[in-house]
XYZ file of N, CA and C in Angstrom:
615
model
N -108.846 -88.586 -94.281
C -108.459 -89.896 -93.741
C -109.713 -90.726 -93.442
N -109.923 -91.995 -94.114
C -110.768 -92.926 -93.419
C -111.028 -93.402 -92.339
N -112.015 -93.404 -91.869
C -112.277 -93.337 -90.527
C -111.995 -94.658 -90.149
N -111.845 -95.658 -90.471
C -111.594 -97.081 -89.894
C -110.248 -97.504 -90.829
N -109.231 -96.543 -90.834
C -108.300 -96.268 -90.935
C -107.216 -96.516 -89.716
N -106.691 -97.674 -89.149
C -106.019 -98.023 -87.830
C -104.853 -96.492 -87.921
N -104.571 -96.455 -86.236
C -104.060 -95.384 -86.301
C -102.344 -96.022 -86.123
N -101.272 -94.970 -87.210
C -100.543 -95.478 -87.063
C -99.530 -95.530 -85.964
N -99.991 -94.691 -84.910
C -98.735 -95.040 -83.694
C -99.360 -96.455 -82.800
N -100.699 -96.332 -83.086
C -101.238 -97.972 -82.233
C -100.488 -98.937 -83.596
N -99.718 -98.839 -84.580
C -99.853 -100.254 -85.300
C -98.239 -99.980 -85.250
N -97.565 -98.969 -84.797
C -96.204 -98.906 -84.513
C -96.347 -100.169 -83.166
N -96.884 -99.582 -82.217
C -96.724 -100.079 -80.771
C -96.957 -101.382 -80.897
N -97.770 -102.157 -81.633
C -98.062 -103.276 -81.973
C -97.242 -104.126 -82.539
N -96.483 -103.613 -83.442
C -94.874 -104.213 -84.112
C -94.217 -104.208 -82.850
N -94.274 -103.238 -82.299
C -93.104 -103.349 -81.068
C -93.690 -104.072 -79.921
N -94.840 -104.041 -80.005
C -95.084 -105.726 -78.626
C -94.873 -106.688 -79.641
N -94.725 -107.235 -80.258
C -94.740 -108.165 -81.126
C -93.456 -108.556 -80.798
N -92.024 -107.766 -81.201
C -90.584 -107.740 -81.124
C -90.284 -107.843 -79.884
N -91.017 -107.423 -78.993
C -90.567 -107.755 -76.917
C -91.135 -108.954 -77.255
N -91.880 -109.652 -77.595
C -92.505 -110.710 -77.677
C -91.532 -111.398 -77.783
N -90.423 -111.751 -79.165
C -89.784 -112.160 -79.692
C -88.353 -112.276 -78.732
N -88.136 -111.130 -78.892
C -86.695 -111.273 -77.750
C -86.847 -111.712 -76.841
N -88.462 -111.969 -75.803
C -88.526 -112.906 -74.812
C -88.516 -114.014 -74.920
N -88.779 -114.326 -75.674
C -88.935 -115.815 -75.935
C -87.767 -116.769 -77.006
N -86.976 -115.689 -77.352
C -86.036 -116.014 -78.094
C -84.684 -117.045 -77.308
N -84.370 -118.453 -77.984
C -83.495 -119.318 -77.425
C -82.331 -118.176 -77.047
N -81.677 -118.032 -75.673
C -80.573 -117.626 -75.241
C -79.312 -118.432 -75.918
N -79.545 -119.927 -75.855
C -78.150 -120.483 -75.776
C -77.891 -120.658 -77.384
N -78.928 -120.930 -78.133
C -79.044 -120.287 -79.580
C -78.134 -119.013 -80.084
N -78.393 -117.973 -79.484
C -78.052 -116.885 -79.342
C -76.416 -116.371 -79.204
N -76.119 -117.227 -78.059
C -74.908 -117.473 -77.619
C -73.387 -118.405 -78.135
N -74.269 -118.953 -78.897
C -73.905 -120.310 -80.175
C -73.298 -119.096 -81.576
N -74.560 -118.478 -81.424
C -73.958 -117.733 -82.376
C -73.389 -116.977 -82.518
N -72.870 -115.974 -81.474
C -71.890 -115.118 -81.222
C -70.204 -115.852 -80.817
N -70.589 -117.115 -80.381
C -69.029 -117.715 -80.686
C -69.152 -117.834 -81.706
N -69.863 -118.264 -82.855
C -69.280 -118.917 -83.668
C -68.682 -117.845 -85.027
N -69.524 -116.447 -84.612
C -68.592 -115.004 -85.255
C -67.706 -114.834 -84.656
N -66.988 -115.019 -83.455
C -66.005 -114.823 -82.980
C -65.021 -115.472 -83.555
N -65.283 -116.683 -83.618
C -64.473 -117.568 -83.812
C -64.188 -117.522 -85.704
N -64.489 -117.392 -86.294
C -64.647 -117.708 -87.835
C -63.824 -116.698 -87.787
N -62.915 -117.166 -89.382
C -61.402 -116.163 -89.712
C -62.104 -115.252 -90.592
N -63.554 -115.517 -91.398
C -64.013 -114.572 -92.419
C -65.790 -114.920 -91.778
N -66.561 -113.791 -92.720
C -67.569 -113.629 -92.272
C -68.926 -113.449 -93.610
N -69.186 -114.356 -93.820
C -70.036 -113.907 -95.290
C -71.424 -114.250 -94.927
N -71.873 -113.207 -95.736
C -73.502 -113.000 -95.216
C -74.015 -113.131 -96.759
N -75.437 -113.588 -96.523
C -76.909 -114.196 -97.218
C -78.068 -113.738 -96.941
N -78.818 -113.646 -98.098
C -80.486 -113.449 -97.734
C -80.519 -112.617 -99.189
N -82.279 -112.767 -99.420
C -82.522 -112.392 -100.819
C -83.618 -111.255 -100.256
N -84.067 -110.195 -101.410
C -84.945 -109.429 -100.584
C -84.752 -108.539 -99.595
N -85.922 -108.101 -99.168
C -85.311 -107.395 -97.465
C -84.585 -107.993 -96.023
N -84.532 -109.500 -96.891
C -83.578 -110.096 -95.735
C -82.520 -110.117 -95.884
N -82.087 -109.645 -97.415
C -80.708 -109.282 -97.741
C -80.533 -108.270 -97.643
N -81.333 -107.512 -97.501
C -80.758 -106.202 -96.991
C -80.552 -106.268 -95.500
N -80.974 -106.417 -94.789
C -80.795 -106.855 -93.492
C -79.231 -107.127 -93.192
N -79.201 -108.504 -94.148
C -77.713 -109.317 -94.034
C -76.833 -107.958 -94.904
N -76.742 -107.539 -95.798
C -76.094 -106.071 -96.102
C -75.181 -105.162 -94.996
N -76.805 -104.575 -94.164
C -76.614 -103.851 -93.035
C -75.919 -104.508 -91.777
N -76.137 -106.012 -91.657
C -75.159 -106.783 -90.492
C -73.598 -106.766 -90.786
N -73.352 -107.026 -92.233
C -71.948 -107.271 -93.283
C -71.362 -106.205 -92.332
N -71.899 -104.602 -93.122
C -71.055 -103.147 -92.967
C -71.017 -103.256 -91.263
N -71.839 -103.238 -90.725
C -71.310 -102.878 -88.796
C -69.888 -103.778 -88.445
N -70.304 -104.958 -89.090
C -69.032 -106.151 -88.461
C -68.005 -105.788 -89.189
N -67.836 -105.159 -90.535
C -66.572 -104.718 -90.999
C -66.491 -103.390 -90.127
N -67.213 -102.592 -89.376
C -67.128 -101.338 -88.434
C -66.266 -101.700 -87.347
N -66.874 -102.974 -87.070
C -65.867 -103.919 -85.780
C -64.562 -104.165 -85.960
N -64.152 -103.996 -86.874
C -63.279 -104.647 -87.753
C -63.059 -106.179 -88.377
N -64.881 -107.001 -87.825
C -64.268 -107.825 -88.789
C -63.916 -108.245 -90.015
N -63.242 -109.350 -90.986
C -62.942 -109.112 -91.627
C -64.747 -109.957 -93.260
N -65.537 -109.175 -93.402
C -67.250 -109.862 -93.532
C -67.296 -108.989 -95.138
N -68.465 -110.343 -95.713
C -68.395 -109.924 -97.091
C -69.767 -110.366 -97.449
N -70.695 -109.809 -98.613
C -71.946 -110.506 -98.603
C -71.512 -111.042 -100.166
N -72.393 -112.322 -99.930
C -72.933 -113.254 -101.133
C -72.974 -112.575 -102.331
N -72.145 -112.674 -103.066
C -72.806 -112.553 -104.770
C -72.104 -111.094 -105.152
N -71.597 -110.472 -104.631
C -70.547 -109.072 -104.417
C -69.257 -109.489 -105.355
N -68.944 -108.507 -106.548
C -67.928 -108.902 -107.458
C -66.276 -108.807 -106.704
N -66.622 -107.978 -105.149
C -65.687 -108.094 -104.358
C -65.323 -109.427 -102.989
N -66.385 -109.981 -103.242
C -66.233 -111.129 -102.311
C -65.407 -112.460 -102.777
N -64.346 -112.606 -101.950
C -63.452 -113.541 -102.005
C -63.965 -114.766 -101.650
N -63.116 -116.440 -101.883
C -63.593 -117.759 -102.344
C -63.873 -117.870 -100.491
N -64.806 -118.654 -100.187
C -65.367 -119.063 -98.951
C -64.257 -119.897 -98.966
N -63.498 -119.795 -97.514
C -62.911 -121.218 -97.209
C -63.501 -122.181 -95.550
N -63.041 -122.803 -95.238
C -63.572 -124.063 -94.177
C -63.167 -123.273 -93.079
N -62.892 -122.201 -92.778
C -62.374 -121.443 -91.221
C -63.519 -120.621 -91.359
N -64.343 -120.621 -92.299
C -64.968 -119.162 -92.628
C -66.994 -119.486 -91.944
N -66.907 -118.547 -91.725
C -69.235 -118.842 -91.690
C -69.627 -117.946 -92.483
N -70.961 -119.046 -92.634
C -71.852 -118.159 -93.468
C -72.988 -117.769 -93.046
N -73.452 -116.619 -92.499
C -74.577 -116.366 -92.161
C -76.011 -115.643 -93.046
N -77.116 -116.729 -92.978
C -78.010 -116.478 -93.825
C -78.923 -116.072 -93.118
N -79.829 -115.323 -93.657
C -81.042 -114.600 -92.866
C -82.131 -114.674 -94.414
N -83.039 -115.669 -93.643
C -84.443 -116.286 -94.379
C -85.613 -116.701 -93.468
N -86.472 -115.849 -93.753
C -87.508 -116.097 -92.910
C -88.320 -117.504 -93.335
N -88.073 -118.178 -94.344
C -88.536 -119.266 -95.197
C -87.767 -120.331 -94.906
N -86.300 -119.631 -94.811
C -85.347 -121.095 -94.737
C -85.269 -121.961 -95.872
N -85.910 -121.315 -97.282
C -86.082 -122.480 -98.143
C -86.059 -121.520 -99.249
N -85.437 -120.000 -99.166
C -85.180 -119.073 -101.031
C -83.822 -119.723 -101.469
N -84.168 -120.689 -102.636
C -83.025 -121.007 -103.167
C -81.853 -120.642 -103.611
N -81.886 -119.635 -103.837
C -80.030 -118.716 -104.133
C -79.229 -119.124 -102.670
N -80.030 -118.214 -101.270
C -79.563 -118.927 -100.348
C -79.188 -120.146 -100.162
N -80.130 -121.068 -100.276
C -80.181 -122.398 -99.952
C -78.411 -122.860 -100.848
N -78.642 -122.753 -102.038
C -77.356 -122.618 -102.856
C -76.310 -122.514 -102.262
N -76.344 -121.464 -101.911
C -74.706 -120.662 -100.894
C -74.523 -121.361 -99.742
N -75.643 -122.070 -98.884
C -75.446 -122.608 -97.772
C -74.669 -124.125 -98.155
N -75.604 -124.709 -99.134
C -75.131 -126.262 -100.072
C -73.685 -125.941 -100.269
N -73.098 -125.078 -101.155
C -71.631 -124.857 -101.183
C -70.750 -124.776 -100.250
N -71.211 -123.660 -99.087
C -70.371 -123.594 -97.858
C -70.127 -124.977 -97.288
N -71.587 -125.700 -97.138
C -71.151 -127.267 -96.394
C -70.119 -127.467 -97.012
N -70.101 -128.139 -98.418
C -69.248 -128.920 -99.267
C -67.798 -128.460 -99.133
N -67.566 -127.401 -98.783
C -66.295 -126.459 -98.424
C -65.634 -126.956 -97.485
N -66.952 -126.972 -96.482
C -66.379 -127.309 -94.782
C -66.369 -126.707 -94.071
N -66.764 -124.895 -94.390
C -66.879 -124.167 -93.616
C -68.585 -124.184 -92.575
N -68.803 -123.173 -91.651
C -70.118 -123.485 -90.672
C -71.252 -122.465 -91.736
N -72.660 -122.666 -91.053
C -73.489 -122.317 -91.031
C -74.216 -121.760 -90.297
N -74.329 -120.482 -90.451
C -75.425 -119.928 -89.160
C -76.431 -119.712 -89.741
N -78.149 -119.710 -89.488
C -79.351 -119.583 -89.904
C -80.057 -118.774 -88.892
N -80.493 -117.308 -89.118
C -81.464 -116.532 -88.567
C -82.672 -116.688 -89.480
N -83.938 -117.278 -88.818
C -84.881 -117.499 -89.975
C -86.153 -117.746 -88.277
N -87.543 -117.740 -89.330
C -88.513 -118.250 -88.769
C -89.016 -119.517 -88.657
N -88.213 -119.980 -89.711
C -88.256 -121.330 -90.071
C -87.607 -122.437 -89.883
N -87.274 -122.908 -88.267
C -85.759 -123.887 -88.578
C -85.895 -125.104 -89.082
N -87.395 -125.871 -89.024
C -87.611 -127.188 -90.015
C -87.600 -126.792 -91.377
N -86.620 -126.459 -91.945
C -86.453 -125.961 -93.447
C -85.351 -126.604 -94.095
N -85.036 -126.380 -95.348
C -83.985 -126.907 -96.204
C -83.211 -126.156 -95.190
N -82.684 -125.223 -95.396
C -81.071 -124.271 -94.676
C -81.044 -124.907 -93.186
N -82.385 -124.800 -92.662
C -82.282 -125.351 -91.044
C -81.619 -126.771 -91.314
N -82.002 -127.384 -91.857
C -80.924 -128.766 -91.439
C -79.480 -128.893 -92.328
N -78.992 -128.050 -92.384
C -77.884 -127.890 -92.890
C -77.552 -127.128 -91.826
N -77.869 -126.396 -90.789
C -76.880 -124.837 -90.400
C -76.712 -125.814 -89.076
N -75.260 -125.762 -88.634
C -74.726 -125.530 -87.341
C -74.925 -124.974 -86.319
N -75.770 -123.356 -86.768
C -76.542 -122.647 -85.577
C -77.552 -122.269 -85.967
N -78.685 -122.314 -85.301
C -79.774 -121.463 -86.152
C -80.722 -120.843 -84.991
N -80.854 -119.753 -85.099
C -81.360 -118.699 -84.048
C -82.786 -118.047 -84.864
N -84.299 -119.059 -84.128
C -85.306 -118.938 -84.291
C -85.267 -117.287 -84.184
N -86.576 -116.354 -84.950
C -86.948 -115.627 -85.054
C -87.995 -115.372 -85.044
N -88.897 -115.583 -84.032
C -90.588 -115.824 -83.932
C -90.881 -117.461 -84.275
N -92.248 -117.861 -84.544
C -92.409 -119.020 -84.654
C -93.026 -118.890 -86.146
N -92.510 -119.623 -87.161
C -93.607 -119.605 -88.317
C -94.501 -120.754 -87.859
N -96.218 -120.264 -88.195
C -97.078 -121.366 -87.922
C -97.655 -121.751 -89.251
N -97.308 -121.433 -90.910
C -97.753 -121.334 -91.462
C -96.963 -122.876 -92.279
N -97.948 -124.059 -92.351
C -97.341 -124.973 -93.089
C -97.489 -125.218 -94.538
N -97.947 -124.469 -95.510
C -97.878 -124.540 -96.816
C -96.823 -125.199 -97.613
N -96.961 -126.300 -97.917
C -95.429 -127.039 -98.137
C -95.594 -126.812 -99.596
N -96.406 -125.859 -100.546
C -97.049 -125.891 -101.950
C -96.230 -123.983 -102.406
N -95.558 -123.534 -101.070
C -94.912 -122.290 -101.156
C -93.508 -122.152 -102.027
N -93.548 -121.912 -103.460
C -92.155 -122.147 -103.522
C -91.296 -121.416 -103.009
N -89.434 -122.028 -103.690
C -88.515 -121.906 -103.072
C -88.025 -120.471 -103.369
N -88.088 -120.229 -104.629
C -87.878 -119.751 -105.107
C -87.922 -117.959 -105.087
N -87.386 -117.192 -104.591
C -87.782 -115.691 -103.726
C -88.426 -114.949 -105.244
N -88.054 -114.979 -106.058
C -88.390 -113.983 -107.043
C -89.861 -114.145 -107.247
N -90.247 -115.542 -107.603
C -91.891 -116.478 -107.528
C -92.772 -115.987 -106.574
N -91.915 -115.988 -105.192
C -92.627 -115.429 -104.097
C -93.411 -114.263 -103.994
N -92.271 -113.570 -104.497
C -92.394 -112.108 -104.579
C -93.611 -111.673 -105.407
N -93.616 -112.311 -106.819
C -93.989 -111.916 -107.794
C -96.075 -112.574 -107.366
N -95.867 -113.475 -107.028
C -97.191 -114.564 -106.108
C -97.939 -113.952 -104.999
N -97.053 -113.305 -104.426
C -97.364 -112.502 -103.263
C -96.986 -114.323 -101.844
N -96.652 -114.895 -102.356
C -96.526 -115.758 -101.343
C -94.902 -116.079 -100.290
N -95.226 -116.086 -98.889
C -94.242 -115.748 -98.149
C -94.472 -116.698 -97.210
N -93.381 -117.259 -96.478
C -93.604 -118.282 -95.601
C -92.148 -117.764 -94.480
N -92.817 -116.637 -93.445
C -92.182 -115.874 -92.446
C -93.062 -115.423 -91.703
N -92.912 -114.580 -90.305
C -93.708 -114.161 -89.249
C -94.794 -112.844 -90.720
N -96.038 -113.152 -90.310
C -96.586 -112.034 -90.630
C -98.070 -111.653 -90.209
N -98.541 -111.202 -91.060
C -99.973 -110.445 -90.180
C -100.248 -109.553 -90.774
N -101.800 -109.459 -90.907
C -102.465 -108.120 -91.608
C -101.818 -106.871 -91.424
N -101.325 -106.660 -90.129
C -101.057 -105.484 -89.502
C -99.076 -105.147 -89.983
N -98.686 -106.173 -90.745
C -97.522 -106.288 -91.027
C -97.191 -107.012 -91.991
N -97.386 -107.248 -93.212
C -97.512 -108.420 -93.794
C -96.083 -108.135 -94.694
N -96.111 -109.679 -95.137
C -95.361 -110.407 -96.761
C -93.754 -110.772 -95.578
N -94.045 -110.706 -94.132
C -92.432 -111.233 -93.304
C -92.198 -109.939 -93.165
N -92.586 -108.732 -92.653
C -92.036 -107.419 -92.504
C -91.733 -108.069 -90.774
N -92.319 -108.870 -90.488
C -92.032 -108.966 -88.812
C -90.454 -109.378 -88.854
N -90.447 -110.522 -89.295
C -89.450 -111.093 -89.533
C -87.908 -110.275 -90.163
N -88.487 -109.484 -91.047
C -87.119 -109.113 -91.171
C -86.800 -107.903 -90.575
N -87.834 -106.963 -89.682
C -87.585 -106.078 -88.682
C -86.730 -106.772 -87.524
N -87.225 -107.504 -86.885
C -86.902 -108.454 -85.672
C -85.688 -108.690 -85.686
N -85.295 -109.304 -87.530
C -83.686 -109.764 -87.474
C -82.986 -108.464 -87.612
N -83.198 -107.711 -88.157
C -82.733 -106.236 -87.882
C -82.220 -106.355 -86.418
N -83.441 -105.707 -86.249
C -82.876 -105.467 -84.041
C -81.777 -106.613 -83.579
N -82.352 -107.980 -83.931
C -81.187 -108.769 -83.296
C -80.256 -108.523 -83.746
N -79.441 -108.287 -85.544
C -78.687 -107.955 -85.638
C -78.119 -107.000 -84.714
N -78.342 -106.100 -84.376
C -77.867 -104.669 -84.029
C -77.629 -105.232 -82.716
N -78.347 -106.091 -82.060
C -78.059 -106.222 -80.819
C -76.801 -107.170 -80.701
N -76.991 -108.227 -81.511
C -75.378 -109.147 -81.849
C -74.002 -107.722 -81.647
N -74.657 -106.742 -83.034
C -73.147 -105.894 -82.598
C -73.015 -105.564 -81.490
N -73.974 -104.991 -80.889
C -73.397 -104.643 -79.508
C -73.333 -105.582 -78.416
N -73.320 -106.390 -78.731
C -72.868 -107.651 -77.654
C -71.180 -107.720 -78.089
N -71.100 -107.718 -79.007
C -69.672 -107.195 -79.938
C -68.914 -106.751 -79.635
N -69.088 -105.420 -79.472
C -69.134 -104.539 -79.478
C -67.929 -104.277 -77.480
N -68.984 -105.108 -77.136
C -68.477 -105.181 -75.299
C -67.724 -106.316 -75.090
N -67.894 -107.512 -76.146
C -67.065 -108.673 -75.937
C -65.182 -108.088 -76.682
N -65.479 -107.146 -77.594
C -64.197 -107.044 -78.026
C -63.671 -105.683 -77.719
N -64.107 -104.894 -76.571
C -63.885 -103.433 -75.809
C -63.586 -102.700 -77.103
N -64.610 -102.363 -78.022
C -64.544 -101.714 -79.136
C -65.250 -100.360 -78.853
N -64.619 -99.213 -78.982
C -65.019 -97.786 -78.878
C -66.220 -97.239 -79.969
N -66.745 -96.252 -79.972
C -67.378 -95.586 -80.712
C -66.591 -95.175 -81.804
N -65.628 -94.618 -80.802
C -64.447 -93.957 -81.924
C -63.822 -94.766 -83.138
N -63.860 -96.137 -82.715
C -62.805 -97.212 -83.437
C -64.041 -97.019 -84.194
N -65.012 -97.162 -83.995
C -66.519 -97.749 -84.974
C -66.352 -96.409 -86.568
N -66.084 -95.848 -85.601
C -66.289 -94.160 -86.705
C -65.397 -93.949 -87.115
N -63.794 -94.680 -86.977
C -62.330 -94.312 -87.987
C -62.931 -95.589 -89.306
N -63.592 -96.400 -88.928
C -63.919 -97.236 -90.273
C -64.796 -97.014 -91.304
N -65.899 -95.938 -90.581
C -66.706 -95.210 -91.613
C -66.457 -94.479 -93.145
N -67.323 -95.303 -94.071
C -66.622 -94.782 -95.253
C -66.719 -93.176 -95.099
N -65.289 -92.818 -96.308
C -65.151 -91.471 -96.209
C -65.064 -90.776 -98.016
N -65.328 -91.865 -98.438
C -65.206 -90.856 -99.724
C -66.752 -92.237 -100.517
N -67.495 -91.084 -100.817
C -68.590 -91.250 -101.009
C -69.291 -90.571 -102.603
């Protein structure tokens, strides 16, 4: 091992002051905006490209655990968005166009918008109805495209990051946890058991 090799439980602990960071400072009533507005919605469809779609993936399956009734973007099983319905996108950019896409349609529908991102001065941010900051992006590169695959392929990212974490790993850890924490706010708002959680668990695999 190289000796100026950071050690990895100091660069664990460091992600994780980073994330207390975040949840402290994170808008409450933001927060709160957005848990009515899953409550309230008759369907539940989720967004994000990348590891922020995986993210939105892993939020989809818990809320169908809840029983709600949630579907992600672009799935040969996902049914037509209607105007009772939200769409929740998770983009640390606020500006990967497939998303951006799905959000443009939902408006035109009539249905809401929720935005978990780092970015709320973004294309999706002024479209979404709710949008629940995720750290602060300080990075103004307006020369970043939209485009996630470009990004990817560029190495260029416009989300929380850092040597010690890079390409938005902050960002889409962070929305992780909040996810998880949304369910269990869920979780107590709709007196949902463990047990109920685990009769929905797939069983044939």
């Amino acid at each position: 091992m190289q000796q100026d090799c950071p050690s990895i439980a100091d660069l664990m602990l460091l992600m994780t002051s980073r994330l207390e960071e975040t949840a402290r400072t994170m808008d409450l009533e933001s927060a709160g905006q957005f848990l009515d507005v899953i409550l309230s919605a008759k369907r539940i469809y989720l967004a994000g490209a990348g590891r922020s779609g995986l993210v939105a993936r892993a939020f989809a399956q818990r809320l169908m655990h809840l029983g709600f009734e949630s579907y992600v973007i672009g799935e040969t099983i996902t049914p037509a968005f209607g105007p009772e319905d939200v769409l929740v996108a998770f983009s640390g950019s606020g500006e990967t166009q497939s998303v951006v896409d799905a959000c443009e349609t939902a408006r035109e529908i009539g249905g809401k918008i929720c935005l978990v991102t780092s970015t709320p001065d973004s294309h999706i941010g002024r479209m979404a109805d709710c949008i629940v900051e995720i750290g602060n992006n300080r990075l103004k590169d307006t020369n970043i495209p939209r485009d996630f695959e470009i990004r990817q392929l560029t190495g260029q990212y416009r989300s929380i990051s850092g040597s010690f974490a890079p390409l938005g790993t902050l960002f889409e850890t962070a929305a992780l946890v909040f996810s998880d924490a949304v369910v269990s706010a869920l979780m107590e708002v709709r007196h949902c058991t463990p047990e109920e959680l685990r009769s929905r668990l797939a069983n044939v695999q």
